[in-house]
Amino acid sequence: MIYFDNAATSWPKPPQVKEAMVRFMDEVGANPGRSGHALSVEAARIFYEARESLSSLFHAKDPSRIVFTLNATESINLALKGFLRPGDHVITSSMEHNSVMRPLRDLEKRGTELSVIPCSEEGTLDPQEVEKKIGSNTRMIVLNHATNVTGTLLPVREVGLIARKHDLLFLVDAAQTAGAYPIDMERDGIDLLAFTGHKSLYGPQGTGGLVIGVRVKEKEMVPLKQGGTGSRSEFEEQPDFLPDRFESGTPNSVGIAGLLAGIRFIVEKGIEKIRKHEMDLIEKLIGGLKEFPQVRIYGPETGLGRVATLSFNVAPLSPAEVAFRLEREFGILCRPGLQCAPAAHRTIGTFPEGTVRFSLGYLNSKEQVDRALQGVSRLARE
Amino acid sequence: MSQGVILFPSIHFVLQAEKIVKGKGFLIDLIPVPRQLSSDCGVCMLIEWEQKDKLYALLEGEGVKIERAYPLPQKEKTSSGE
């Protein structure tokens, strides 16, 4: 079996991820920071270490400003709904996933003004178009770092500079890049970084977070929920300090134990090495697919300006049929359709049928790419 | 020698403080917050009271958020270790 659906969730995970989770269940198990006993402290230590590793990975300045959530979607909802009020204006791109689009459309119904900047057919964004839309009531710019449809990288650093210049909040959806592409919140001008743990950070599902930059006034961000934090228990009001302000209720401790092992795996390998391997694979894949006249590739056709996610179609077959046959006849698991990003497909001209998406990861091999190319070749030549 | 405790807003800062002071010659331990000081359910740092100022300087210098420090009554001394 060949797993090419890493943009949905990475699989397999490095073995140390499962081992850390089993160790947590066998030897720790307690509720972090909720009691004074050794196991509760040990559980809290896992969270502390995970915050520190993530802070260093993203060049964030203060680990206490990392809030754990279930996934990037929850993090994005927290940042958008925490800050945006009726009358505020927010700018985004036409390549966003529904994790950004749906909360924005909901906010729009409640009176927040929304501008969606059209991207090119390759999924690229002109930062000047973003700047042109900035008005007196603009509060935030939100952008995905790399799209989950074509793998195109968006000009985060350039837009970050624009956000700083106009003193706007800049929220980046790093679901497709955290762990696979270098992120430097300071250099890239990112104020709020939403990440997921179960993709390129190789953690389990149900882990994610929001990094709240040092410029952000967190007291202006309204929590999505309130509840027990293990701190200030004598008060019935939510604590106002980080990370507790946004972390109520028992967290996914076993998941964070796995995520910490995933992050350590990445740090040990090095993001540059991971990226090189992934780009070698994707360039080989693109090179092979370009041999078939029936195949149309969407997005950048080199390793520059992209991550290891590729959308294509095989004429005259539908994406669903290609994906089904690749699985049944060649054991290749991929994702056809709209990949939860209708706006992105409208932008690249593939709405409503969508595309076939191959999303590769560090644990895929050149042999797997060769076998996938053989499969596509068979379908293309029919 | 008399002992005391440093209280932090949350467990994150307790663990940050522990990491910073470890291996620097301070005699500290993490213990449940004494009931008479706070009804909080978390942990705090048990210290040698005479090292309080040095610890404060070190921790505040590293940006650790500290809540308060209290001397402990001599008779309620808790055993400590690093």
Coordinates of C-alpha atoms in Angstrom, one line a residue:
Chain A
M1 CA 0.0 0.0 0.0
I2 CA 1.2 3.5 -0.8
Y3 CA -0.1 6.3 1.4
F4 CA -0.2 9.6 -0.4
D5 CA -2.7 11.4 1.8
N6 CA -0.3 13.2 4.2
A7 CA -2.0 16.5 3.7
A8 CA -5.1 15.1 5.4
T9 CA -3.0 13.4 8.1
S10 CA 0.5 12.0 8.0
W11 CA 0.8 8.2 8.2
P12 CA 2.7 6.2 9.2
K13 CA 4.1 8.1 12.2
P14 CA 7.6 7.6 13.4
P15 CA 7.6 4.7 15.9
Q16 CA 8.7 6.9 18.8
V17 CA 5.3 8.7 18.6
K18 CA 3.3 5.6 19.5
E19 CA 6.0 4.6 22.1
A20 CA 5.6 8.0 23.8
M21 CA 1.8 7.6 23.9
V22 CA 2.0 4.1 25.3
R23 CA 4.5 5.3 27.9
F24 CA 2.1 8.1 28.9
M25 CA -0.8 5.6 29.2
D26 CA 1.4 3.1 31.2
E27 CA 3.4 5.3 33.4
V28 CA 2.0 8.8 33.6
G29 CA -1.8 9.0 32.9
A30 CA -2.6 11.8 35.2
N31 CA -4.3 15.2 34.6
P32 CA -1.6 17.8 33.9
G33 CA -1.3 20.6 36.5
R34 CA -4.5 19.6 38.3
S35 CA -3.0 18.1 41.4
G36 CA 0.1 18.3 43.5
H37 CA 1.2 14.7 43.0
A38 CA 4.1 13.4 41.0
L39 CA 2.2 12.0 38.1
S40 CA 0.3 15.3 37.6
V41 CA 3.5 17.2 37.6
E42 CA 5.0 14.6 35.2
A43 CA 2.1 15.1 32.8
A44 CA 2.5 18.9 33.0
R45 CA 6.1 18.5 32.2
I46 CA 5.2 16.9 28.9
F47 CA 3.1 20.0 28.1
Y48 CA 5.9 22.3 29.2
E49 CA 8.5 20.5 27.0
A50 CA 6.1 20.5 24.0
R51 CA 5.5 24.2 24.4
E52 CA 9.3 24.8 24.6
S53 CA 10.1 22.7 21.5
L54 CA 7.3 24.3 19.4
S55 CA 8.4 27.8 20.5
S56 CA 11.9 27.0 19.3
L57 CA 10.7 25.4 16.1
F58 CA 8.6 28.5 15.2
H59 CA 11.0 31.1 16.6
A60 CA 8.3 32.2 19.0
K61 CA 9.7 34.1 21.9
D62 CA 7.6 32.8 24.8
P63 CA 6.5 29.2 25.2
S64 CA 3.7 30.2 27.6
R65 CA 2.1 31.9 24.6
I66 CA 1.4 28.6 22.9
V67 CA -2.1 27.4 23.5
F68 CA -3.0 23.8 22.8
T69 CA -6.2 23.0 20.9
L70 CA -7.7 20.0 19.1
N71 CA -6.5 21.1 15.6
A72 CA -5.7 24.0 13.3
T73 CA -9.5 24.6 12.8
E74 CA -10.0 25.2 16.5
S75 CA -7.0 27.5 16.6
I76 CA -8.2 29.5 13.6
N77 CA -11.7 29.8 15.1
L78 CA -10.2 31.0 18.4
A79 CA -8.1 33.7 16.6
L80 CA -10.9 34.9 14.3
K81 CA -13.8 34.8 16.7
G82 CA -11.6 36.0 19.5
F83 CA -10.7 39.2 17.8
L84 CA -13.2 40.1 15.0
R85 CA -16.3 42.1 15.9
P86 CA -19.1 43.6 13.8
G87 CA -17.7 46.5 11.9
D88 CA -14.2 45.2 11.8
H89 CA -12.7 44.4 8.4
V90 CA -10.6 41.2 7.6
I91 CA -8.7 40.3 4.5
T92 CA -8.0 36.8 3.2
S93 CA -7.1 35.0 0.0
S94 CA -9.2 32.9 -2.4
M95 CA -7.0 29.9 -1.8
E96 CA -8.2 29.2 1.8
H97 CA -9.4 26.0 3.3
N98 CA -12.9 25.9 4.8
S99 CA -11.2 26.0 8.2
V100 CA -10.7 29.7 7.4
M101 CA -13.5 30.4 5.0
R102 CA -16.4 29.0 7.1
P103 CA -15.7 30.9 10.3
L104 CA -15.1 34.0 8.1
R105 CA -18.4 33.6 6.3
D106 CA -20.1 33.2 9.6
L107 CA -18.5 36.3 11.0
E108 CA -19.5 38.1 7.8
K109 CA -23.2 37.3 8.5
R110 CA -22.7 38.9 11.9
G111 CA -21.4 42.1 10.5
T112 CA -17.7 41.7 10.0
E113 CA -16.6 43.0 6.6
L114 CA -14.7 40.4 4.5
S115 CA -12.4 40.9 1.5
V116 CA -11.2 37.8 -0.4
I117 CA -8.2 38.6 -2.6
P118 CA -8.3 36.5 -5.9
C119 CA -5.2 34.4 -6.4
S120 CA -3.7 33.3 -9.7
E121 CA -4.6 29.9 -11.3
E122 CA -1.4 28.6 -9.8
G123 CA -2.6 29.6 -6.4
T124 CA -0.1 32.5 -6.0
L125 CA -1.1 35.8 -4.3
D126 CA 0.1 39.3 -5.1
P127 CA 0.9 41.0 -1.8
Q128 CA 0.1 44.4 -3.4
E129 CA -3.5 43.3 -3.9
V130 CA -3.7 42.7 -0.1
E131 CA -2.3 46.1 0.7
K132 CA -4.8 47.9 -1.7
K133 CA -7.7 46.5 0.3
I134 CA -6.6 47.8 3.7
G135 CA -9.0 50.4 5.1
S136 CA -9.5 52.3 8.3
N137 CA -11.5 49.5 9.9
T138 CA -9.1 46.6 8.8
R139 CA -8.1 44.6 11.9
M140 CA -6.6 41.4 10.5
I141 CA -5.1 39.6 7.6
V142 CA -5.5 35.8 7.5
L143 CA -3.6 33.6 5.1
N144 CA -2.7 30.0 4.7
H145 CA 1.0 29.3 4.5
A146 CA 0.7 26.6 1.8
T147 CA -2.6 25.6 0.2
N148 CA -3.9 22.1 0.8
V149 CA -5.0 21.8 -2.8
T150 CA -2.0 22.6 -5.0
G151 CA 0.7 22.9 -2.3
T152 CA 1.5 26.5 -3.4
L153 CA 3.3 28.6 -0.8
L154 CA 1.7 32.0 -0.2
P155 CA 3.9 35.1 0.3
V156 CA 3.6 35.1 4.0
R157 CA 6.7 37.2 4.7
E158 CA 5.8 39.9 2.3
V159 CA 2.2 40.1 3.7
G160 CA 3.7 40.0 7.2
L161 CA 5.6 43.1 6.4
I162 CA 2.5 44.8 5.1
A163 CA 0.6 43.8 8.2
R164 CA 3.3 45.3 10.4
K165 CA 3.4 48.5 8.4
H166 CA -0.3 49.0 8.9
D167 CA -0.4 47.6 12.5
L168 CA -2.8 44.8 11.6
L169 CA -3.0 41.4 13.2
F170 CA -1.6 38.7 10.9
L171 CA -3.0 35.2 11.4
V172 CA -1.3 32.3 9.4
D173 CA -2.8 28.9 8.9
A174 CA 0.3 26.7 9.0
A175 CA -1.6 23.3 8.8
Q176 CA 0.3 22.3 5.6
T177 CA 3.7 23.7 6.6
A178 CA 4.4 23.3 10.3
G179 CA 7.2 20.8 10.4
A180 CA 7.7 20.7 6.6
Y181 CA 8.8 24.2 5.9
P182 CA 10.8 26.7 8.0
I183 CA 8.6 29.1 10.0
D184 CA 10.0 32.1 11.8
M185 CA 7.3 34.1 13.4
E186 CA 9.6 37.1 14.0
R187 CA 11.1 37.2 10.5
D188 CA 7.8 36.4 8.8
G189 CA 5.9 39.0 10.8
I190 CA 3.3 36.4 12.1
D191 CA 1.2 37.4 15.1
L192 CA -1.0 34.4 15.3
L193 CA 0.2 31.0 14.1
A194 CA -2.4 28.2 13.9
F195 CA -0.8 24.7 13.5
T196 CA -2.0 21.2 13.6
G197 CA -0.1 18.4 15.3
H198 CA -1.1 15.4 13.1
K199 CA 0.3 16.4 9.7
S200 CA 3.9 17.4 9.2
L201 CA 4.6 17.5 13.0
Y202 CA 3.9 13.7 13.0
G203 CA 1.8 13.8 16.2
P204 CA -1.6 12.0 16.6
Q205 CA -4.9 13.5 15.6
G206 CA -6.6 15.7 18.1
T207 CA -3.5 17.8 18.7
G208 CA -2.9 21.4 17.5
G209 CA -2.4 24.9 18.8
L210 CA -2.3 28.6 18.4
V211 CA 1.0 30.5 19.0
I212 CA 0.1 34.0 20.2
G213 CA 2.9 36.4 19.2
V214 CA 4.4 38.8 21.7
R215 CA 2.8 41.9 20.0
V216 CA -0.7 40.4 20.5
K217 CA -2.8 41.8 23.3
E218 CA -4.3 38.5 24.4
K219 CA -6.7 40.1 26.8
E220 CA -8.5 41.5 23.7
M221 CA -8.9 37.9 22.4
V222 CA -12.1 36.3 23.7
P223 CA -11.8 32.6 24.7
L224 CA -14.0 30.1 22.9
K225 CA -14.6 28.4 26.2
Q226 CA -14.1 28.8 29.9
G227 CA -13.6 26.2 32.6
G228 CA -11.2 24.4 34.9
T229 CA -7.5 25.1 34.4
G230 CA -6.0 23.8 37.6
S231 CA -4.9 27.4 38.4
R232 CA -6.7 30.1 40.4
S233 CA -9.2 27.5 41.5
E234 CA -10.6 29.8 44.3
F235 CA -12.0 32.2 41.7
E236 CA -15.1 31.6 39.5
E237 CA -13.7 33.9 36.8
Q238 CA -11.4 32.6 34.0
P239 CA -7.7 33.4 34.6
D240 CA -6.4 36.1 32.3
F241 CA -2.9 34.9 31.8
L242 CA -1.5 32.6 29.2
P243 CA -1.7 29.7 28.4
D244 CA -4.6 29.1 30.9
R245 CA -6.9 31.8 29.6
F246 CA -7.5 29.7 26.5
E247 CA -6.9 26.2 27.8
S248 CA -10.0 25.0 29.8
G249 CA -10.9 21.4 30.6
T250 CA -8.8 18.3 30.6
P251 CA -6.5 18.4 27.5
N252 CA -5.5 15.6 25.2
S253 CA -2.4 14.7 27.3
V254 CA -1.7 11.4 25.6
G255 CA -1.9 13.2 22.2
I256 CA 0.5 15.9 23.4
A257 CA 2.9 13.2 24.6
G258 CA 2.9 11.8 21.0
L259 CA 3.2 15.2 19.5
L260 CA 6.3 16.0 21.6
A261 CA 7.9 12.8 20.2
G262 CA 6.9 13.9 16.7
I263 CA 8.5 17.3 17.2
R264 CA 11.6 15.7 18.5
F265 CA 11.7 13.5 15.4
I266 CA 11.6 16.6 13.2
V267 CA 14.2 18.5 15.2
E268 CA 16.5 15.5 15.1
K269 CA 16.2 15.1 11.3
G270 CA 16.2 18.8 10.6
I271 CA 13.5 20.7 8.6
E272 CA 16.0 21.4 5.8
K273 CA 16.7 17.6 5.3
I274 CA 13.0 16.8 5.5
R275 CA 12.2 19.5 3.0
K276 CA 14.9 18.3 0.6
H277 CA 13.6 14.8 0.6
E278 CA 10.1 15.9 0.1
M279 CA 11.1 18.2 -2.8
D280 CA 13.1 15.4 -4.4
L281 CA 10.0 13.2 -4.3
I282 CA 7.6 15.9 -5.6
E283 CA 9.9 16.9 -8.4
K284 CA 10.3 13.3 -9.5
L285 CA 6.5 13.0 -9.4
I286 CA 5.9 16.2 -11.4
G287 CA 8.6 15.2 -13.9
G288 CA 6.9 11.8 -14.4
L289 CA 3.4 13.1 -14.7
K290 CA 4.4 15.7 -17.3
E291 CA 5.3 12.9 -19.6
F292 CA 1.6 12.1 -20.0
P293 CA -0.3 14.5 -22.3
Q294 CA -3.6 13.4 -20.6
V295 CA -2.4 14.7 -17.2
R296 CA -2.9 18.3 -16.2
I297 CA -1.0 19.5 -13.2
Y298 CA -2.2 22.4 -11.1
G299 CA 0.2 24.7 -9.1
P300 CA 3.9 25.3 -9.4
E301 CA 5.7 22.7 -11.5
T302 CA 9.0 22.7 -9.6
G303 CA 10.0 22.3 -6.0
L304 CA 10.2 26.1 -5.6
G305 CA 7.3 27.8 -4.1
R306 CA 5.5 24.7 -3.0
V307 CA 5.2 21.9 -0.5
A308 CA 4.9 18.2 -1.3
T309 CA 1.1 18.3 -2.1
L310 CA 0.2 18.0 -5.8
S311 CA -3.2 18.3 -7.6
F312 CA -3.7 16.9 -11.1
N313 CA -6.4 15.4 -13.3
V314 CA -6.2 12.6 -15.9
A315 CA -8.4 13.4 -18.9
P316 CA -11.1 12.3 -19.5
L317 CA -11.5 10.5 -16.2
S318 CA -13.1 12.1 -13.2
P319 CA -10.9 12.7 -10.1
A320 CA -13.1 10.2 -8.1
E321 CA -12.7 7.5 -10.7
V322 CA -8.9 8.0 -10.9
A323 CA -8.5 7.8 -7.1
F324 CA -10.8 4.8 -6.9
R325 CA -8.9 2.9 -9.6
L326 CA -5.5 3.9 -8.2
E327 CA -6.5 2.4 -4.9
R328 CA -8.2 -0.8 -6.3
E329 CA -5.6 -1.6 -9.0
F330 CA -2.4 -0.2 -7.6
G331 CA -2.9 0.2 -3.8
I332 CA -2.3 4.0 -3.9
L333 CA -4.3 6.0 -1.3
C334 CA -4.9 9.6 -2.2
R335 CA -7.7 12.2 -2.0
P336 CA -10.0 13.2 -4.9
G337 CA -12.5 16.1 -5.0
L338 CA -12.5 19.5 -3.4
Q339 CA -10.4 18.7 -0.3
C340 CA -12.5 21.0 1.9
A341 CA -11.4 24.0 -0.1
P342 CA -14.1 25.1 -2.6
A343 CA -12.7 28.6 -2.9
A344 CA -9.3 27.2 -3.9
H345 CA -10.8 25.0 -6.6
R346 CA -12.8 28.0 -8.0
T347 CA -9.5 29.8 -8.2
I348 CA -7.6 27.2 -10.1
G349 CA -10.7 26.4 -12.3
T350 CA -11.5 22.9 -11.0
F351 CA -14.8 23.5 -9.2
P352 CA -16.9 21.4 -8.7
E353 CA -15.2 18.2 -9.8
G354 CA -12.0 19.0 -8.0
T355 CA -8.7 17.2 -8.6
V356 CA -6.8 14.1 -7.6
R357 CA -4.4 15.0 -4.8
F358 CA -1.2 13.2 -4.0
S359 CA 0.3 14.6 -0.8
L360 CA 3.7 13.2 0.1
G361 CA 5.6 13.1 3.4
Y362 CA 9.1 12.5 4.7
L363 CA 8.3 8.8 5.1
N364 CA 7.5 8.2 1.5
S365 CA 10.1 6.9 -0.9
K366 CA 11.3 7.3 -4.5
E367 CA 10.2 3.7 -5.2
Q368 CA 6.6 4.6 -4.1
V369 CA 6.7 7.6 -6.5
D370 CA 7.8 5.2 -9.3
R371 CA 5.0 2.8 -8.6
A372 CA 2.5 5.6 -8.5
L373 CA 3.7 6.9 -11.8
Q374 CA 3.3 3.4 -13.3
G375 CA -0.3 3.4 -12.0
V376 CA -1.1 6.9 -13.5
S377 CA 0.6 5.9 -16.7
R378 CA -1.7 2.8 -17.1
L379 CA -4.9 5.0 -16.6
A380 CA -3.6 7.8 -18.9
R381 CA -2.8 5.4 -21.7
E382 CA -6.2 3.8 -21.8
Chain B
M1 CA 17.5 26.7 58.2
S2 CA 14.0 28.2 57.6
Q3 CA 12.1 27.3 54.5
G4 CA 9.6 29.0 52.3
V5 CA 7.7 28.6 49.1
I6 CA 7.4 30.5 45.8
L7 CA 3.9 30.5 44.2
F8 CA 3.5 30.9 40.5
P9 CA 0.3 31.7 38.4
S10 CA 0.3 28.2 36.9
I11 CA 2.2 24.9 36.6
H12 CA 3.8 26.2 33.4
F13 CA 5.8 28.8 35.3
V14 CA 6.6 26.3 38.1
L15 CA 8.2 24.0 35.6
Q16 CA 10.0 26.9 33.8
A17 CA 11.4 28.0 37.2
E18 CA 12.5 24.5 38.1
K19 CA 14.3 24.2 34.8
I20 CA 16.1 27.5 35.3
V21 CA 17.3 26.9 38.8
K22 CA 18.3 23.3 38.3
G23 CA 22.0 22.7 38.7
K24 CA 22.7 26.2 40.0
G25 CA 23.2 25.2 43.6
F26 CA 19.8 26.0 45.0
L27 CA 18.1 23.5 47.3
I28 CA 14.5 23.3 45.9
D29 CA 11.7 20.9 45.5
L30 CA 8.2 21.0 44.0
I31 CA 5.5 20.4 46.6
P32 CA 1.7 20.8 46.7
V33 CA 0.7 24.4 47.5
P34 CA 0.2 24.5 51.3
R35 CA -3.5 24.8 52.1
Q36 CA -3.1 27.8 54.4
L37 CA -1.6 29.9 51.6
S38 CA -3.9 29.2 48.7
S39 CA -6.8 26.9 47.9
D40 CA -5.2 26.3 44.6
C41 CA -4.8 22.7 43.7
G42 CA -1.4 23.0 42.0
V43 CA 2.3 22.8 43.0
C44 CA 4.7 25.4 44.2
M45 CA 8.5 25.6 44.7
L46 CA 9.9 24.8 48.2
I47 CA 13.0 26.9 48.8
E48 CA 15.5 27.8 51.5
W49 CA 14.1 31.1 52.7
E50 CA 17.5 32.8 52.7
Q51 CA 17.9 32.1 49.0
K52 CA 14.7 33.8 48.2
D53 CA 16.2 37.1 46.9
K54 CA 18.7 35.3 44.7
L55 CA 16.1 33.1 43.3
Y56 CA 13.8 36.0 42.6
A57 CA 16.5 37.9 40.8
L58 CA 17.4 34.8 38.7
L59 CA 13.8 33.9 37.8
E60 CA 12.5 37.5 37.1
G61 CA 15.6 38.0 35.0
E62 CA 14.5 35.0 32.9
G63 CA 11.0 36.4 32.6
V64 CA 9.2 33.9 34.8
K65 CA 5.9 35.0 36.2
I66 CA 5.9 34.8 40.0
E67 CA 2.9 35.3 42.2
R68 CA 4.2 35.5 45.7
A69 CA 6.7 34.0 48.2
Y70 CA 5.9 33.0 51.8
P71 CA 8.2 31.9 54.6
L72 CA 7.0 28.6 56.2
P73 CA 6.6 28.3 60.0
Q74 CA 9.6 26.5 61.3
K75 CA 7.6 23.6 62.9
E76 CA 5.9 22.8 59.6
K77 CA 9.2 22.3 57.8
T78 CA 8.9 19.9 54.9
S79 CA 11.8 17.8 53.9
S80 CA 13.5 19.0 50.8
G81 CA 15.9 17.8 48.2
E82 CA 16.9 18.7 44.7

